[in-house]
Structures are given as structure tokens and as C-alpha cells.
C-alpha positions as a Markdown table, in Angstrom:
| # | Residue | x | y | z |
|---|---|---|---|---|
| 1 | Unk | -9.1 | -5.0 | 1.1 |
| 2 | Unk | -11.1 | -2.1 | 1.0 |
| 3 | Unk | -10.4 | 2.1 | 0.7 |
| 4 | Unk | -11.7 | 4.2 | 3.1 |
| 5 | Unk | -14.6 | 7.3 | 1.9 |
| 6 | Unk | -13.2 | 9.2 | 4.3 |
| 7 | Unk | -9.7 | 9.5 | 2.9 |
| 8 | Unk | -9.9 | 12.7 | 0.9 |
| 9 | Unk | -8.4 | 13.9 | -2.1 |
| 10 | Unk | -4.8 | 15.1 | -2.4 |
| 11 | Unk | -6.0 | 18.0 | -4.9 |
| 12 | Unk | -8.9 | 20.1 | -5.1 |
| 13 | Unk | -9.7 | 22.1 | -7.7 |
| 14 | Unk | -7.8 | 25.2 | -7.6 |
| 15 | Unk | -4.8 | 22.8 | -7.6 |
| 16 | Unk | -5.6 | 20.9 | -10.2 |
| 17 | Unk | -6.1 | 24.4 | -12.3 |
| 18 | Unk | -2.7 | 25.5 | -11.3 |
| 19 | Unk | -1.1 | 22.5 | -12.5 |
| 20 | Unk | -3.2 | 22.4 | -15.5 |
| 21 | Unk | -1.5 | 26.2 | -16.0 |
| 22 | Unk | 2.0 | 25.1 | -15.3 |
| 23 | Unk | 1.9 | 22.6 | -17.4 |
| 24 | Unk | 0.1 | 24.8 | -20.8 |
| 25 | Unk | 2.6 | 27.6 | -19.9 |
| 26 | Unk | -0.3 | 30.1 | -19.8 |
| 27 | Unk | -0.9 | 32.5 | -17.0 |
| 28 | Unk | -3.3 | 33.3 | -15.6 |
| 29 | Unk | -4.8 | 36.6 | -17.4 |
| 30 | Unk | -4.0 | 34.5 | -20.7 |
| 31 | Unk | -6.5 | 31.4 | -19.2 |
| 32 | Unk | -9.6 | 34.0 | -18.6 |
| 33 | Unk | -8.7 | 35.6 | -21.7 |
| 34 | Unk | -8.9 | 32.6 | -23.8 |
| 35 | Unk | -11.7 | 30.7 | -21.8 |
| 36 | Unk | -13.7 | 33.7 | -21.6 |
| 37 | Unk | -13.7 | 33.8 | -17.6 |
| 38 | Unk | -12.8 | 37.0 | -15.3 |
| 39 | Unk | -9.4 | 36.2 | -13.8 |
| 40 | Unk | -10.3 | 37.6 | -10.1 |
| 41 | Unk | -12.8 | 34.0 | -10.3 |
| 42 | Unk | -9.7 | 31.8 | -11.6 |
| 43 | Unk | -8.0 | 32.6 | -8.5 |
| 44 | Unk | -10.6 | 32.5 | -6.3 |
| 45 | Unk | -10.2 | 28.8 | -6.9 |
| 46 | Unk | -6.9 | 28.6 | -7.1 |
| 47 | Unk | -6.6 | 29.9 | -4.0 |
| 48 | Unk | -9.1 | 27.5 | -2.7 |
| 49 | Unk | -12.4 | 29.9 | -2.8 |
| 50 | Unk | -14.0 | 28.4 | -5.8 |
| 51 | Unk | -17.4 | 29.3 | -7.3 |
| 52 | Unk | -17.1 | 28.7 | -10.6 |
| 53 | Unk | -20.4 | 27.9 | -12.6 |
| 54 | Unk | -20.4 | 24.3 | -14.4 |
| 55 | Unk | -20.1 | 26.7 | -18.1 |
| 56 | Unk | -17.2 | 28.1 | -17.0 |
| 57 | Unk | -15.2 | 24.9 | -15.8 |
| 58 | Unk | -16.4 | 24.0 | -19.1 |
| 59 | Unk | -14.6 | 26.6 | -20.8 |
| 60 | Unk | -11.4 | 26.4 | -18.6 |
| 61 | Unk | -11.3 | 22.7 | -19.2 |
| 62 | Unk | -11.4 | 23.6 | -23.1 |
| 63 | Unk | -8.6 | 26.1 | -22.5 |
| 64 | Unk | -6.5 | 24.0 | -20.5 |
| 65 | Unk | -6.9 | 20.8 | -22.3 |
| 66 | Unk | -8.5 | 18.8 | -19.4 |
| 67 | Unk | -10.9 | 16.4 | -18.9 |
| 68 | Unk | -14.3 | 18.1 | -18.5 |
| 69 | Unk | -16.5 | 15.7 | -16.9 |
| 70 | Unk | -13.4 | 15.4 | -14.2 |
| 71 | Unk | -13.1 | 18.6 | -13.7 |
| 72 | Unk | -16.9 | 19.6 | -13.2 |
| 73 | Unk | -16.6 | 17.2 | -10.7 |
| 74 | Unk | -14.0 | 18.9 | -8.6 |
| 75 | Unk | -16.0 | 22.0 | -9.1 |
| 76 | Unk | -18.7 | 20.5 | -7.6 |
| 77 | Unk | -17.0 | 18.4 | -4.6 |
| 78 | Unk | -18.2 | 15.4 | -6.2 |
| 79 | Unk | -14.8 | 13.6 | -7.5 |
| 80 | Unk | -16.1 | 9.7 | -8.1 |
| 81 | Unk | -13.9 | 7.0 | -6.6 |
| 82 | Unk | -14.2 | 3.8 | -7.7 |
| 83 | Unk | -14.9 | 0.7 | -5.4 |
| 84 | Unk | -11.4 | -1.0 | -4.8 |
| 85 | Unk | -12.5 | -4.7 | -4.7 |
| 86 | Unk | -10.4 | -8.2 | -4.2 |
| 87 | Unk | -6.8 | -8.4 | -4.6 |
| 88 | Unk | -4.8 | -12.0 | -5.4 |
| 89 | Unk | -2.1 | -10.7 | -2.4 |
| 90 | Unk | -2.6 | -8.8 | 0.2 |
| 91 | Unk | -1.9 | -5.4 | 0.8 |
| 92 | Unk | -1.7 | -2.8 | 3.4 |
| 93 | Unk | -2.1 | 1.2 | 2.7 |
| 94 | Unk | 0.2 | 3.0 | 5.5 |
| 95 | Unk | -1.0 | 6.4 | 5.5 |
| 96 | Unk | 1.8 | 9.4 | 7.3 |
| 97 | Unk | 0.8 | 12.7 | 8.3 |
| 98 | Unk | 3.0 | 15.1 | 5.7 |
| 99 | Unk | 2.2 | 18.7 | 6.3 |
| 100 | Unk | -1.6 | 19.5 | 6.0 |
| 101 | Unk | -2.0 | 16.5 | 4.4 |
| 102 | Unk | -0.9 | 12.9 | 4.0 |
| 103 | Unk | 2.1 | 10.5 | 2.5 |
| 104 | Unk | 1.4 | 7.0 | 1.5 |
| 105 | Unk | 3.2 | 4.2 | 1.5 |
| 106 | Unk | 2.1 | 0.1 | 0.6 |
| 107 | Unk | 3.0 | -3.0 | 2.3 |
| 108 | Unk | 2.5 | -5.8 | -0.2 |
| 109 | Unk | 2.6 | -9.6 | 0.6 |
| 110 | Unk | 1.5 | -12.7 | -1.2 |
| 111 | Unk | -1.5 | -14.6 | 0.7 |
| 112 | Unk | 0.1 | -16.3 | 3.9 |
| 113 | Unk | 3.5 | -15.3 | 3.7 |
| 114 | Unk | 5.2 | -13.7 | 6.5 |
| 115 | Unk | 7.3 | -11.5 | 4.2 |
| 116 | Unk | 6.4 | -8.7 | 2.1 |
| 117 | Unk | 7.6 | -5.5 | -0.3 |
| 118 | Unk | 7.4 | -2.4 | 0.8 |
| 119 | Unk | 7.1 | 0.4 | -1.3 |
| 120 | Unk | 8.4 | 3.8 | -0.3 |
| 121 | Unk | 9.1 | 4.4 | 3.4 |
| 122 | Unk | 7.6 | 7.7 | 4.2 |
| 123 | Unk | 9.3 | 10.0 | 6.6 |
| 124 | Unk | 11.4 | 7.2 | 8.0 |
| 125 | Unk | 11.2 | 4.1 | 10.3 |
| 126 | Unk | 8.9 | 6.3 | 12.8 |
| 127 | Unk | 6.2 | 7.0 | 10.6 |
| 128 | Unk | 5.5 | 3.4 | 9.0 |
| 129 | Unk | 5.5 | 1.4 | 12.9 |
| 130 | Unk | 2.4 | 2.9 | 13.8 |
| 131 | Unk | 0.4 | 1.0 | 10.6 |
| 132 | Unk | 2.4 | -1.7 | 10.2 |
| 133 | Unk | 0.8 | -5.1 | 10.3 |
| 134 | Unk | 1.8 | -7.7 | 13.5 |
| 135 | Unk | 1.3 | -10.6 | 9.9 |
| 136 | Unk | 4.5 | -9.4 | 8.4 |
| 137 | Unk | 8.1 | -10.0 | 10.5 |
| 138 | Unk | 10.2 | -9.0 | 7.2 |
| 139 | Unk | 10.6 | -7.4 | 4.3 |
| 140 | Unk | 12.1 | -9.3 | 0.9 |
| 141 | Unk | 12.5 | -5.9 | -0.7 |
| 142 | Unk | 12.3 | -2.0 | -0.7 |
| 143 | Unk | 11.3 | -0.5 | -3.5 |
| 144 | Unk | 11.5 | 4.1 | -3.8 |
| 145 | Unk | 9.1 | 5.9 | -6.1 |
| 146 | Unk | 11.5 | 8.6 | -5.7 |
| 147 | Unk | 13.5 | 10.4 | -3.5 |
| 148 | Unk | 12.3 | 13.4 | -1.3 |
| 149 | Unk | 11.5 | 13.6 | 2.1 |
| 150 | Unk | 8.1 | 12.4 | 2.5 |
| 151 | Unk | 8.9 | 9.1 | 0.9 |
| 152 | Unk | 12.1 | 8.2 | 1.2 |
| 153 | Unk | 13.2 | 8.8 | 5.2 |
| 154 | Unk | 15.1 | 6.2 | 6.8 |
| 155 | Unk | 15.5 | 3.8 | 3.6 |
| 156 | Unk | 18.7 | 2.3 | 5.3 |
| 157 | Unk | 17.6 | 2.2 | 8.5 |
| 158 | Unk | 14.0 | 0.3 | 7.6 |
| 159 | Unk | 15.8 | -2.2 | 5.1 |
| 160 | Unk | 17.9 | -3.0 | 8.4 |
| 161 | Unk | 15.0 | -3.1 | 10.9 |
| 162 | Unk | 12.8 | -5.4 | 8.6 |
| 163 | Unk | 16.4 | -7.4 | 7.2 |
| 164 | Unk | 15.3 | -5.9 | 3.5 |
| 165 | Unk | 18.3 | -7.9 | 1.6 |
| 166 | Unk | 17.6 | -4.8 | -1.1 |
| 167 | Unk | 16.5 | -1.8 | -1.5 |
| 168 | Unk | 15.7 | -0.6 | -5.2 |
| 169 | Unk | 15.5 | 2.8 | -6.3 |
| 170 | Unk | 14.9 | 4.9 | -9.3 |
| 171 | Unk | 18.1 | 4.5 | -11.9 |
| 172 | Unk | 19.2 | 8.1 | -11.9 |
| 173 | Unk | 18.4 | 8.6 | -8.1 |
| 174 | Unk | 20.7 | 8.8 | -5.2 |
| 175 | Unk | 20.4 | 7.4 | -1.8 |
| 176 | Unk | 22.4 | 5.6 | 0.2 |
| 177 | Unk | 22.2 | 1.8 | 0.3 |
| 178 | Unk | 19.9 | 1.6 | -2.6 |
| 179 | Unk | 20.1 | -0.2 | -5.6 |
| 180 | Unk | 19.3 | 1.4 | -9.4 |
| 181 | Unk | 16.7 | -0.2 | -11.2 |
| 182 | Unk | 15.2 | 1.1 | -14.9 |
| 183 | Unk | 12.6 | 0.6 | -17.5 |
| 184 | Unk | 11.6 | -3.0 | -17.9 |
| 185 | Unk | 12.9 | -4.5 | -15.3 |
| 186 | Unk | 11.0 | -7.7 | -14.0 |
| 187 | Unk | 11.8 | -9.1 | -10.3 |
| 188 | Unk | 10.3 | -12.2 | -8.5 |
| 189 | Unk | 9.9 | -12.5 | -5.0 |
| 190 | Unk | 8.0 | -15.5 | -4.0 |
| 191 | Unk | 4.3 | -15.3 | -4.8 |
| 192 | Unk | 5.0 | -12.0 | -6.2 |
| 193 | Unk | 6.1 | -10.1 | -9.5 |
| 194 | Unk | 7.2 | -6.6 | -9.5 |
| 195 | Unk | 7.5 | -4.6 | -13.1 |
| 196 | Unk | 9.6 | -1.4 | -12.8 |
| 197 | Unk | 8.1 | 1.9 | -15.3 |
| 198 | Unk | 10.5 | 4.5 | -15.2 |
| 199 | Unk | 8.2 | 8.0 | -15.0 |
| 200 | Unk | 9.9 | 11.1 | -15.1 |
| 201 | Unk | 8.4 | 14.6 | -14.5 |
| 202 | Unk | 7.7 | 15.2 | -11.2 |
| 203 | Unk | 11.3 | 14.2 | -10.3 |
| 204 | Unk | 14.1 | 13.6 | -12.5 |
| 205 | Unk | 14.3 | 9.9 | -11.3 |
| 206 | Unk | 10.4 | 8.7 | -10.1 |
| 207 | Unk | 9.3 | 5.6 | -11.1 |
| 208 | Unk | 6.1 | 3.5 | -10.6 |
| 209 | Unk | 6.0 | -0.4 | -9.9 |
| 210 | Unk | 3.3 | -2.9 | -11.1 |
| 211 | Unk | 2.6 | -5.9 | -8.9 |
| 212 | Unk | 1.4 | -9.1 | -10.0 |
| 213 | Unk | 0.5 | -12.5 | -8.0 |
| 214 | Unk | 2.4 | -15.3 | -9.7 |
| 215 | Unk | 0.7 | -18.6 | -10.7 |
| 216 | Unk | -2.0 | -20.0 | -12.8 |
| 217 | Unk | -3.9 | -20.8 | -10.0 |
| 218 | Unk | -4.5 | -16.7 | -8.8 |
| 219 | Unk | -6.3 | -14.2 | -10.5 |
| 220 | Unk | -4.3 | -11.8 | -12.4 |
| 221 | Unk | -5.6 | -8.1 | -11.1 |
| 222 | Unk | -2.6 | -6.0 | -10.5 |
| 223 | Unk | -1.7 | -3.2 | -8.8 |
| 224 | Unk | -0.1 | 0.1 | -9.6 |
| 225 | Unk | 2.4 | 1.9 | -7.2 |
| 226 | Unk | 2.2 | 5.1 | -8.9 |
| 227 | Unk | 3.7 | 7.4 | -6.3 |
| 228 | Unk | 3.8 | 11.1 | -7.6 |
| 229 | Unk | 2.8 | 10.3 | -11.6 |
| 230 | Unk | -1.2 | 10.4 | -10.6 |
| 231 | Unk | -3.5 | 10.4 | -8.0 |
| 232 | Unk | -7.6 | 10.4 | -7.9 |
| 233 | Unk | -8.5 | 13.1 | -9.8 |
| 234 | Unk | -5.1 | 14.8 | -10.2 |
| 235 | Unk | -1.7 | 14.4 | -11.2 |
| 236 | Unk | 1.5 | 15.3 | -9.3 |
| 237 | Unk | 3.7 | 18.9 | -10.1 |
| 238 | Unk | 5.8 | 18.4 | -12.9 |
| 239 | Unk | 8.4 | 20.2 | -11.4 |
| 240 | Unk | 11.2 | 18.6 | -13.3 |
| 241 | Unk | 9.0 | 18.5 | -16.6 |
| 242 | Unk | 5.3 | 18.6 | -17.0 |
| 243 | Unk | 5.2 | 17.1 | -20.3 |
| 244 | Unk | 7.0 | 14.4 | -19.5 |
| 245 | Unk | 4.7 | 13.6 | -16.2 |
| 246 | Unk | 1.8 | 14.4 | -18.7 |
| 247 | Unk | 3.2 | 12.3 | -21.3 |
| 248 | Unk | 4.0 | 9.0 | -19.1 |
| 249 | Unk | 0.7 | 9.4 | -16.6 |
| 250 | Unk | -1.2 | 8.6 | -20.1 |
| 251 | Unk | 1.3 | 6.0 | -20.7 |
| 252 | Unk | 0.8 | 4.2 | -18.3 |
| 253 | Unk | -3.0 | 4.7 | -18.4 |
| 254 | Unk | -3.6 | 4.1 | -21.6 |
| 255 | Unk | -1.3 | 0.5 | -21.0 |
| 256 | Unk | -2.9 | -1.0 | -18.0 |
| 257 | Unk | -5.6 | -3.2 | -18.0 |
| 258 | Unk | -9.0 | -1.2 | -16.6 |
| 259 | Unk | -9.5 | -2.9 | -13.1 |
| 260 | Unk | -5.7 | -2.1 | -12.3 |
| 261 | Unk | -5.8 | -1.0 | -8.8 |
| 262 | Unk | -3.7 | 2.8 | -8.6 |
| 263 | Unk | -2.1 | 2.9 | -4.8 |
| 264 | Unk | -0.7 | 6.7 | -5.4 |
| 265 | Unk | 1.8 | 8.8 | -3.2 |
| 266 | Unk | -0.8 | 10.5 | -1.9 |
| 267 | Unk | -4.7 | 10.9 | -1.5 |
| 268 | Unk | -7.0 | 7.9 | -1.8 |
| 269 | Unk | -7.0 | 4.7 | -4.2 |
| 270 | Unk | -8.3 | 4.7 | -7.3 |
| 271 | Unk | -8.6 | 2.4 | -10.6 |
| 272 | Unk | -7.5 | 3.1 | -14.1 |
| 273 | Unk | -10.5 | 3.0 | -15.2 |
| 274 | Unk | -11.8 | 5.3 | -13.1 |
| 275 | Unk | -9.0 | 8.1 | -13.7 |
| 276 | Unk | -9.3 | 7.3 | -17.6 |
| 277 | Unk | -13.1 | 8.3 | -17.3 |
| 278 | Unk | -12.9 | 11.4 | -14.9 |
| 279 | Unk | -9.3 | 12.3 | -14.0 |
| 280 | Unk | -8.3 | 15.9 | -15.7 |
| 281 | Unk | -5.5 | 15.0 | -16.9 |
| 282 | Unk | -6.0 | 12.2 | -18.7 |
| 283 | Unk | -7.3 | 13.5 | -22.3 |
């Protein structure tokens, strides 16, 4: 399958600098202090007015311990996104308005089944009907990044409606009819593998699932549901723990083969080795 250019970004620059700041514990008089830029400019772009000269994105990338090249290229509206290329399954990017932006969620299915996972279930059954695929009848599994509004509505309900025997969520979370499942956990379902990485820091429970076509006879390119741990050119709010979202987003970077395929929570896809090259956060 392929992404759409049009998709944009979940982040632009001013909130990629105001993570970057949450997650340093400066403020913002103590950024242009150290970086050497007037504070009226830093919020100019953080409140989405930016006009901040490629030295002093330099500087503020310095300061906040980010990825440079990345951020220069938010600066300048010019994030690069990565062509997403041919998967061994089949997959199916269901994209939910959420406030003045946009919630994903995936459909995955080995190639001519009639069954597939589905990971995450936006703001409930209403949301996901309008994108979903006439190909798939049922579901062998749900699988929850984590647990807020936007992507985990109706999790009983669409386990019913698509006769989902389970429904997995993070170990930690709570929601009703789902199942707990942790670090290293390894499920089969058919034609497909799913790997669970437990990754908390934007939420207390989050976790990101890596899925793999079975057999010899496929190629082996996988593909990362990373819900709020990272998107293209950004990361998500640590709101439980910045570190450890910082911490586990290089983790899992820093693990995955290059031409892993990163479906996030929100904004467009992306590879890993795209968002080891130019994504801020990943120094």
C-alpha cells in the first residue's frame, strides 16, 4: 500500500519545541538564555508563528538536545517522509477525525484472508465503519495501544460487531473486556505474528505491537504499531514520564530493522530509518 502526501503531520514545530522543554525541565526564559535566542521568538513558534532563522534552530536544537537536521526541517516546512513501499500482508490505515486533527487506527490481514487484527479502535464502532474494507468480515483479534478516548471507544462493542474472540490491552490498563498482555509476548494468528513492546511515558500502560508475515516463503518487512511513542517528526507528550517515552522511542528505534514500517497514533507513516535520520527526538 501506499501513504498519502497529503496526510500532514501531527506536530509542527512549536510543538515539537514544547515537548522538547517538558521533557529538559527548562522553561522557557532558561532555553533563550542558554541557546542564545530572545524568548518573545521561542514562543512565537510555540504558539505556531514561527520565524526562526536556520542558526537559531541550530542553537535551540543544541540546547534541547534534539536532532538538528530534523528540526531545521520543521523550521522550514520541509519534514522528509519516507516512501512506504510493499508489505508481505495487507494493511489498511483508518484515519478518525479527533479535534483539529486526526486519530489512526490499522486494519492488518495476511494476503487473502478474510480476517484481520485490528489495532486500536478510535472513538468507537462509528468512527472505524466509514474506512473499513468490504475484504475483511472479521476480526481474529483487538489489540489497544492504550487507553484514552481517541483510541480506545467502543472496544467491547467492536470486538462484538466483528466476533473479535479477544481483545488485548496494555498490562497495567483498564478496560472492560480486554485482556493484559506485557513485554515479550509473542501471538500467532494465522499468516500473522504479533510482538507486544511495553512503552511507557505517554501513558502509564501504552504499548506498541510489531507485526510479522509468517513463513519462509514471505518477505520479512515488518510493521510497527507505535501509537503515541513516535510519530513523523515527533514524539507523543510524556505526560506520565518523558524520560521514559524518550528512553523507549530510542529503544525501539535503535532495535528495529531500518525499512520497518512506523503506523503511529497519529499523523502520517513513516520508517525507522527515516525517524533515526531526521526525527528530533531521536539523538
Amino acid at each position: 500500500m501506499t501513504d498519502s502526501p497529503a496526510i500532514p503531520l501531527e506536530d509542527e514545530l512549536g510543538d515539537v519545541l514544547e515537548k522538547a522543554m517538558r521533557g529538559t525541565g527548562v522553561n522557557l526564559e532558561e532555553l533563550a538564555a542558554e541557546a542564545g535566542v530572545p524568548a518573545a521568538r521561542i514562543r512565537d513558534a510555540v504558539d505556531y508563528r514561527p520565524d526562526l532563522s536556520p542558526s537559531e534552530l541550530r542553537r535551540l536544537a543544541a540546547a534541547l538536545r534534539l536532532n538538528e537536521v530534523g528540526l531545521c526541517a520543521l523550521g522550514a516546512g520541509r519534514y522528509p517522509l519516507p516512501r512506504i513501499g510493499a508489505l508481505p500482508f495487507r494493511l489498511w490505515p483508518l484515519r478518525m477525525r479527533h479535534g483539529i486533527g486526526f486519530a489512526n487506527a490499522y486494519l492488518v490481514a495476511a494476503m487473502n484472508s478474510d480476517r484481520g487484527l485490528l489495532f486500536d479502535t478510535g472513538a468507537g464502532l462509528p468512527s472505524i465503519q466509514p474506512g473499513w474494507p468490504p475484504a475483511i468480515g472479521g476480526l481474529d483479534a483487538v489489540f489497544l495501544t492504550h487507553v484514552e478516548t481517541e483510541h480506545a471507544g467502543g472496544l467491547a462493542e467492536v470486538a462484538r460487531c466483528f466476533e473479535a474472540p479477544v481483545a488485548y490491552i496494555p498490562q497495567g490498563a483498564c478496560a472492560a473486556g480486554g485482556t493484559p498482555v506485557g513485554e515479550g509476548a509473542h501471538l500467532a494468528f494465522g499468516g500473522l505474528e504479533v510482538q507486544v513492546f511495553s512503552t511507557p511515558g505517554h501513558a502509564a500502560a501504552h504499548s506498541c505491537y510489531l507485526v510479522r508475515a509468517t513463513g519462509a516463503d514471505r518477505p520479512r518487512r515488518a510493521l510497527l504499531v507505535s501509537g503515541d511513542l513516535v510519530f513523523a517528526g515527533s514524539a507523543g507528550g510524556g505526560y506520565f514520564s518523558p524520560k521514559q517515552l524518550q528512553a523507549q522511542l530510542r529503544r525501539l528505534l535503535g532495535a528495529l530493522p531500518a525499512d520497518t514500517l512506523i503506523a503511529p497514533g497519529h499523523g502520517p507513516m513513516t520508517t525507522v530509518e527515516n525517524e533515526l535520520r531526521f526525527n528530533p527526538f531521536a539523538l
